[in-house]
Short mmCIF file of C-alpha atoms in Angstrom, two decimals:
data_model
loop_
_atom_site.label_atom_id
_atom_site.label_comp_id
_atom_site.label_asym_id
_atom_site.label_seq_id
_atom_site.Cartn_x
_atom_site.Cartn_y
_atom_site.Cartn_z
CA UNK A 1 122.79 90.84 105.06
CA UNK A 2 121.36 94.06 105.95
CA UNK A 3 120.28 96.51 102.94
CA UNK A 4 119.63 99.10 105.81
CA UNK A 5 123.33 98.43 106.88
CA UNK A 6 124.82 99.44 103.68
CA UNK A 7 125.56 103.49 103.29
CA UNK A 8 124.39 105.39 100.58
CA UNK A 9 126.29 108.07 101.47
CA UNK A 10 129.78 106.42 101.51
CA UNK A 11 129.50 105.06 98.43
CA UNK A 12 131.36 101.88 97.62
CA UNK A 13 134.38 101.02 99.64
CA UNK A 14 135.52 97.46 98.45
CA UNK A 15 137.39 96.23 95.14
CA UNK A 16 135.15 96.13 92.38
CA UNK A 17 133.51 92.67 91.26
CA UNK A 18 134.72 91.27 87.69
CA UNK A 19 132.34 91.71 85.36
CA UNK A 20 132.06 87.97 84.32
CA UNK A 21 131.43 86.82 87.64
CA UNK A 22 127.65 86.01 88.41
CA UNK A 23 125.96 86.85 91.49
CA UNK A 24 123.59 85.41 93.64
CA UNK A 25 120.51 87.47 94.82
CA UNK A 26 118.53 85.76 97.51
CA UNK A 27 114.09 86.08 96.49
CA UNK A 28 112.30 85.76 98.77
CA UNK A 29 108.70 83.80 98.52
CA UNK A 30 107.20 87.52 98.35
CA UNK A 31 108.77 88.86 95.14
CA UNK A 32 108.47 85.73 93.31
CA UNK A 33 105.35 85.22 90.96
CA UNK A 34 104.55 81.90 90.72
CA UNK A 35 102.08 81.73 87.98
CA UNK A 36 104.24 83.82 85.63
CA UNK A 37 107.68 82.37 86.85
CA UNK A 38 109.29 85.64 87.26
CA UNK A 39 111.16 87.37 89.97
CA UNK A 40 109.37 90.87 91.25
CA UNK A 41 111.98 93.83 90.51
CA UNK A 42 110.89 94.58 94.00
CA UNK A 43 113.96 92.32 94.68
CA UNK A 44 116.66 95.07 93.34
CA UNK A 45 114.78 98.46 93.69
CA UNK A 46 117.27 99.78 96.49
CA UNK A 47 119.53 102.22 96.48
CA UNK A 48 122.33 99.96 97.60
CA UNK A 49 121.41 95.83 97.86
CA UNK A 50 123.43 92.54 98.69
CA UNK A 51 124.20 89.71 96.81
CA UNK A 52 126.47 86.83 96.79
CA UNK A 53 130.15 86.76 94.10
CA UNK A 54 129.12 83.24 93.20
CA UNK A 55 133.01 82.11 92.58
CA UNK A 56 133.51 82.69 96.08
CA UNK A 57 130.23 81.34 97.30
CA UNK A 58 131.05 78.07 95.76
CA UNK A 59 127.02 77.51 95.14
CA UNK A 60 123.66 78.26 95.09
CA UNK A 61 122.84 76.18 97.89
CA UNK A 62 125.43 77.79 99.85
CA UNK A 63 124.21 80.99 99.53
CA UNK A 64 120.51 79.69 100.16
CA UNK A 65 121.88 78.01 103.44
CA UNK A 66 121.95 81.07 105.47
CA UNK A 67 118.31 82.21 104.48
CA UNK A 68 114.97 81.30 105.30
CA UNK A 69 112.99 78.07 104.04
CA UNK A 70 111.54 78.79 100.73
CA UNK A 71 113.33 81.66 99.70
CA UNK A 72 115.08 81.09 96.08
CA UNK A 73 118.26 82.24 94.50
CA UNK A 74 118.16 84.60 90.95
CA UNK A 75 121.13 85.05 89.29
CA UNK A 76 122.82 87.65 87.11
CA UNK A 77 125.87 88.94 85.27
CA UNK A 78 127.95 91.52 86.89
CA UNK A 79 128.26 93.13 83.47
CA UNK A 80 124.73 93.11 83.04
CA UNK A 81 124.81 95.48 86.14
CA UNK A 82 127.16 97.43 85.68
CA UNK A 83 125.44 97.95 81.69
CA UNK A 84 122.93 99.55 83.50
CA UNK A 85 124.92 101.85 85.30
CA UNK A 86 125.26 100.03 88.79
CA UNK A 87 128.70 99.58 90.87
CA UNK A 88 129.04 96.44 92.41
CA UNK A 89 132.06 96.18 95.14
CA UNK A 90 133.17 92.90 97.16
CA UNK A 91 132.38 94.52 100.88
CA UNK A 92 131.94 92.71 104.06
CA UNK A 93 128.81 92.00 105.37
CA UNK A 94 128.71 93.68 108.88
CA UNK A 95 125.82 90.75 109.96
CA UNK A 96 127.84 87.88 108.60
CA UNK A 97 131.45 88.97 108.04
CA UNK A 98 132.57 85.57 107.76
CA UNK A 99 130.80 85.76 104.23
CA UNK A 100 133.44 86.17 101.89
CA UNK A 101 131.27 86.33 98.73
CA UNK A 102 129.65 89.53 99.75
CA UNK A 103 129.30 92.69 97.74
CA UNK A 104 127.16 95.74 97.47
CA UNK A 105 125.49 96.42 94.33
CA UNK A 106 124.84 100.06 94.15
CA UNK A 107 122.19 101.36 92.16
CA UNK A 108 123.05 104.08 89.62
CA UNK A 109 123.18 107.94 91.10
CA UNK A 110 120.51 109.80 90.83
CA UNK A 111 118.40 107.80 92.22
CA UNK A 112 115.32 109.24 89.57
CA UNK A 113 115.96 105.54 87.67
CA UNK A 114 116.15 103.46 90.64
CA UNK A 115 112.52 101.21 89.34
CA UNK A 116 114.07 101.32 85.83
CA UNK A 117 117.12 99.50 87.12
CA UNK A 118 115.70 97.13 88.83
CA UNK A 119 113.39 95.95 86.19
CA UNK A 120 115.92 95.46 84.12
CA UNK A 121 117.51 93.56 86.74
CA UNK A 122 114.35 91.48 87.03
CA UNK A 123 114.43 91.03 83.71
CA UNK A 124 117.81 89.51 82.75
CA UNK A 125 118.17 87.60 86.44
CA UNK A 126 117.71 83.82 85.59
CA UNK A 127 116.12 81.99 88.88
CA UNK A 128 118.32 78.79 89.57
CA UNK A 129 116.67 78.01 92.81
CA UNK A 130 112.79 79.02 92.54
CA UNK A 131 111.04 79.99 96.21
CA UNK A 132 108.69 77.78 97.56
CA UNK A 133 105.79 80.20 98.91
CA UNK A 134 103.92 79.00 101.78
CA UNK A 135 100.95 77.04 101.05
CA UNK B 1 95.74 85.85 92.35
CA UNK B 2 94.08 85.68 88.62
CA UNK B 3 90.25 87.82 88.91
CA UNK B 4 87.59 87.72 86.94
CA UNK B 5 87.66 89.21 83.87
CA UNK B 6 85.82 90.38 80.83
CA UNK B 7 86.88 91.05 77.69
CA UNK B 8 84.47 92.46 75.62
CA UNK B 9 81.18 94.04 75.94
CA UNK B 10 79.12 93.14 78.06
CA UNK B 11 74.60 92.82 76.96
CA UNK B 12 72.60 94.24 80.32
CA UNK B 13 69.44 93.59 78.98
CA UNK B 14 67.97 91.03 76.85
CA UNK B 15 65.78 92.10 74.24
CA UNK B 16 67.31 96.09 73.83
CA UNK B 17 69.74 96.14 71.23
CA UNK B 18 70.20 100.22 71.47
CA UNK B 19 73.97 101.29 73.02
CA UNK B 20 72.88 102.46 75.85
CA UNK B 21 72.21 98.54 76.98
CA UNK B 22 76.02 98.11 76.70
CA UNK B 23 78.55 98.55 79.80
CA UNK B 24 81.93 100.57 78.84
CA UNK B 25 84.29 97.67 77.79
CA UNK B 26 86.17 97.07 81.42
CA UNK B 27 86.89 94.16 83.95
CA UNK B 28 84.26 93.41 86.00
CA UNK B 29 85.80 92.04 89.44
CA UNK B 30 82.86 92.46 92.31
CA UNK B 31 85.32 91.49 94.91
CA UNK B 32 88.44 94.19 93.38
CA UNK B 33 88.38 96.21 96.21
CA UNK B 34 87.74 93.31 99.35
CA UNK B 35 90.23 91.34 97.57
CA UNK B 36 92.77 93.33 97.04
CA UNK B 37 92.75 94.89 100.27
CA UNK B 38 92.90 91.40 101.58
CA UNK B 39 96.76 90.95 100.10
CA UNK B 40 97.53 94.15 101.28
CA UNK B 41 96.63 93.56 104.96
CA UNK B 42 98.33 90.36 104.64
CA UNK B 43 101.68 92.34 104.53
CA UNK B 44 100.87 92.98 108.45
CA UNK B 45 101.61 89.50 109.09
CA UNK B 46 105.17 89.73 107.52
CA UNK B 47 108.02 88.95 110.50
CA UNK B 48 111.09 91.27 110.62
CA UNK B 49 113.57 89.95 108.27
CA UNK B 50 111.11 88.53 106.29
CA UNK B 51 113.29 89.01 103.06
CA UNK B 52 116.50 88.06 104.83
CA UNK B 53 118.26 90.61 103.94
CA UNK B 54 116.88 92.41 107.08
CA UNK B 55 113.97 94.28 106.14
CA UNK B 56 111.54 95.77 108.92
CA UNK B 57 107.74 94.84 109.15
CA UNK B 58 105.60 96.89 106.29
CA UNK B 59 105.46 100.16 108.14
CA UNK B 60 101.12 99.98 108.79
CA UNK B 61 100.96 103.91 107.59
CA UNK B 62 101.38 102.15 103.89
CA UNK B 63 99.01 99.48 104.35
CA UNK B 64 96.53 101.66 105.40
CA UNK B 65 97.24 104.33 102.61
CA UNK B 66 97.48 101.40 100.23
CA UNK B 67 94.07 100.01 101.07
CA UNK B 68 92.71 103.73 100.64
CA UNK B 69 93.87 104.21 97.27
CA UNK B 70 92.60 100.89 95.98
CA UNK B 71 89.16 101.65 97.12
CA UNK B 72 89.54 105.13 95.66
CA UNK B 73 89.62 103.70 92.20
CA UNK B 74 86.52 103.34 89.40
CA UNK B 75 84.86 100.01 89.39
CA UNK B 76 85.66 97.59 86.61
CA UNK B 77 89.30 99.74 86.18
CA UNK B 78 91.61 96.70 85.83
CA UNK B 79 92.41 93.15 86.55
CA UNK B 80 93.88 92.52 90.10
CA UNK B 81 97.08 93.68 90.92
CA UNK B 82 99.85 91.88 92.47
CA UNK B 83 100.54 93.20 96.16
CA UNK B 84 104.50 92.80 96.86
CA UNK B 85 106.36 93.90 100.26
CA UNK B 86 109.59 96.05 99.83
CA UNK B 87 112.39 95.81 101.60
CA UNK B 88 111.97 99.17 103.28
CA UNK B 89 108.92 98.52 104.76
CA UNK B 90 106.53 99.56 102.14
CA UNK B 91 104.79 98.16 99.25
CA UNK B 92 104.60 98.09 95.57
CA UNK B 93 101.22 97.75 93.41
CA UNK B 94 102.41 95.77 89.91
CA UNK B 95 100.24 95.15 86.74
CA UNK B 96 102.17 92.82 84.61
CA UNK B 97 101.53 91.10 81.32
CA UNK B 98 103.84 90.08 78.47
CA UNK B 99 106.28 93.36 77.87
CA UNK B 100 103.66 95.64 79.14
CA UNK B 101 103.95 96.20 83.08
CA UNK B 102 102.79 99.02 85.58
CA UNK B 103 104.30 99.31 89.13
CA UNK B 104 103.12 101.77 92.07
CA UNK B 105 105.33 101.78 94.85
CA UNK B 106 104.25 103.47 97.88
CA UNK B 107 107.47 105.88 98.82
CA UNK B 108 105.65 107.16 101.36
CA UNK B 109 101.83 107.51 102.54
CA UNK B 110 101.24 110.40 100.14
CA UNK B 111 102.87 110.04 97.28
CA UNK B 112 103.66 106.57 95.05
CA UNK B 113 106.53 106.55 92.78
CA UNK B 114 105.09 104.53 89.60
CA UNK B 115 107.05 102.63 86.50
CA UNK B 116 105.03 102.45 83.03
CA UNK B 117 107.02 99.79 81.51
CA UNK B 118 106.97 98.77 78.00
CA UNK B 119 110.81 98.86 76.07
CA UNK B 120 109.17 97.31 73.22
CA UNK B 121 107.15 100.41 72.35
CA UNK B 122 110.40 102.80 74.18
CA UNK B 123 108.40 103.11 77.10
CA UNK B 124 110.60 103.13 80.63
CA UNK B 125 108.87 106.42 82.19
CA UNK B 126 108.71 107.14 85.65
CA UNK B 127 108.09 109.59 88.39
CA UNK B 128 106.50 110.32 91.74
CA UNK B 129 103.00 111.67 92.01
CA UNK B 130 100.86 111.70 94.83
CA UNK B 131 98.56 109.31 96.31
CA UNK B 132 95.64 111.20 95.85
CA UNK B 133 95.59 112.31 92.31
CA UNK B 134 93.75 109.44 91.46
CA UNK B 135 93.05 110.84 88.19
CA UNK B 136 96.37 110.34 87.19
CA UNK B 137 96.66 107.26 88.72
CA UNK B 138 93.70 105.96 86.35
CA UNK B 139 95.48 107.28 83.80
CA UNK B 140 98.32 105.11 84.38
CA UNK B 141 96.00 102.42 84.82
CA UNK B 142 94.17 102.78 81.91
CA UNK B 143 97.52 102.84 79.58
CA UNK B 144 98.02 99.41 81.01
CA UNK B 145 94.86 97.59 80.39
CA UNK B 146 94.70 98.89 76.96
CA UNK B 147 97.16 97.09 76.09
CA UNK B 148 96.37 93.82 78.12
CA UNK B 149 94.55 91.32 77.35
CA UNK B 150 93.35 89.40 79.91
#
């Protein structure tokens, strides 16, 4: 599950995702806002990030399992993605290769509409599984 | 992390009904500054991996330029801004209401990249400018609370 992990530079590697599949995004507690019940875009302005095929992840909670307490699950469209100009490739995990729902989603080159993206992202991602911030 | 706000102008003395008795329409927010820079040293406390994806600890360069900026600005700017950690070990700034949103995230110590955001009036700009050019920073600021309401 490491962001840092995943090269820029090599660009994707893996078979590309469907475009009707959804995928999971882990959030956590820090990029959700509570009052206003929306997910930071903080939580998908990289240049390459992970989330979860969830076909092959079988469920939210399964996805959630390997995180920390409180963190939440946001979902989106593949094609929503890729509408905004994002590659997303089924790639192994290097930290947890036994994952088989991984894939890269990488974020549209240049890089000069990397926040656009992502608030778009933020935008269309629904939250199935809010985060729990500590109290 | 809602602040004290008010919305319209604001009497300073009782009994003098001339203009200059009137405060520029703003958000006055004694604590702005303290309180802000509260959330943003809070992001020292973040573990490693805090986002589990396996982000570092907020790299303390940013929390420090961070806390400068915010006590850079004009009193009674805006309303308080969220403070959220990013992955790569800085931090983001974001103004946010209804369609109408402003993000400053720190890309490095010296320079912010920001996001005026507002699709409803065709408005996805942005760019990087630098930490100190706080005029244009209040500029930024200022497009946001002119539309906000709060």
């Amino acid at each position: 599950m490491s962001e840092a992990g995943a090269s820029v530079s090599e660009g994707p590697t893996g078979p590309p995702v469907g475009d009707d599949e959804d995928l999971y995004r882990c959030i956590s507690p820090a990029w959700w806002v509570a009052d206003e019940r929306r997910v930071s875009s903080a939580a998908f302005s990289y240049p390459v990030f992970s989330v979860d095929v969830a076909s092959l992840a079988g469920s939210p909670q399964a996805t959630l399992s390997r995180f920390r307490p409180g963190s939440g699950i946001a979902s989106f469209l593949c094609r929503a993605a890729r509408q905004e100009g994002c590659e997303v490739h089924l790639e192994v995990d290097a930290e947890y290769p036994e994952n088989q729902a991984h894939a890269h989603v990488y974020m549209p080159k240049p890089n000069s509409k990397r926040k656009t993206t992502a608030r778009k992202l933020a935008n269309v991602c629904r939250v199935l599984i809010p985060p729990k911030p500590a109290e | 992390m809602r602040s004290p706000t008010i919305h319209h102008k604001r009497r300073l003395t009782e009994g003098m009904e001339t203009d200059d008795n009137w405060v520029k329409e703003g958000r006055y927010d004694s604590e702005f500054v303290a309180a802000v820079q509260k959330e943003i040293e809070a992001l020292r406390n973040l573990p490693p991996n805090w986002d589990g994806y396996g982000a570092p600890v907020i790299d303390p360069r940013f929390i420090d330029a961070a806390k400068r900026f915010i006590a850079s600005l004009p009193d009674n700017l805006a309303f308080r801004p969220l403070v959220v950690p990013t992955s790569n070990g800085s931090l983001q700034l974001e103004w946010h209401e209804g369609p109408r949103s402003l993000e400053l995230e720190f890309e490095s110590p010296r320079t912010f990249r920001f996001l005026q955001w507002h699709p409803e009036e065709g408005i996805e700009e942005e760019d990087t400018i630098a930490v100190e050019d706080t005029e244009r920073a209040v500029d930024l600021i200022n497009w946001f609370t002119r539309g906000a309401c709060r």
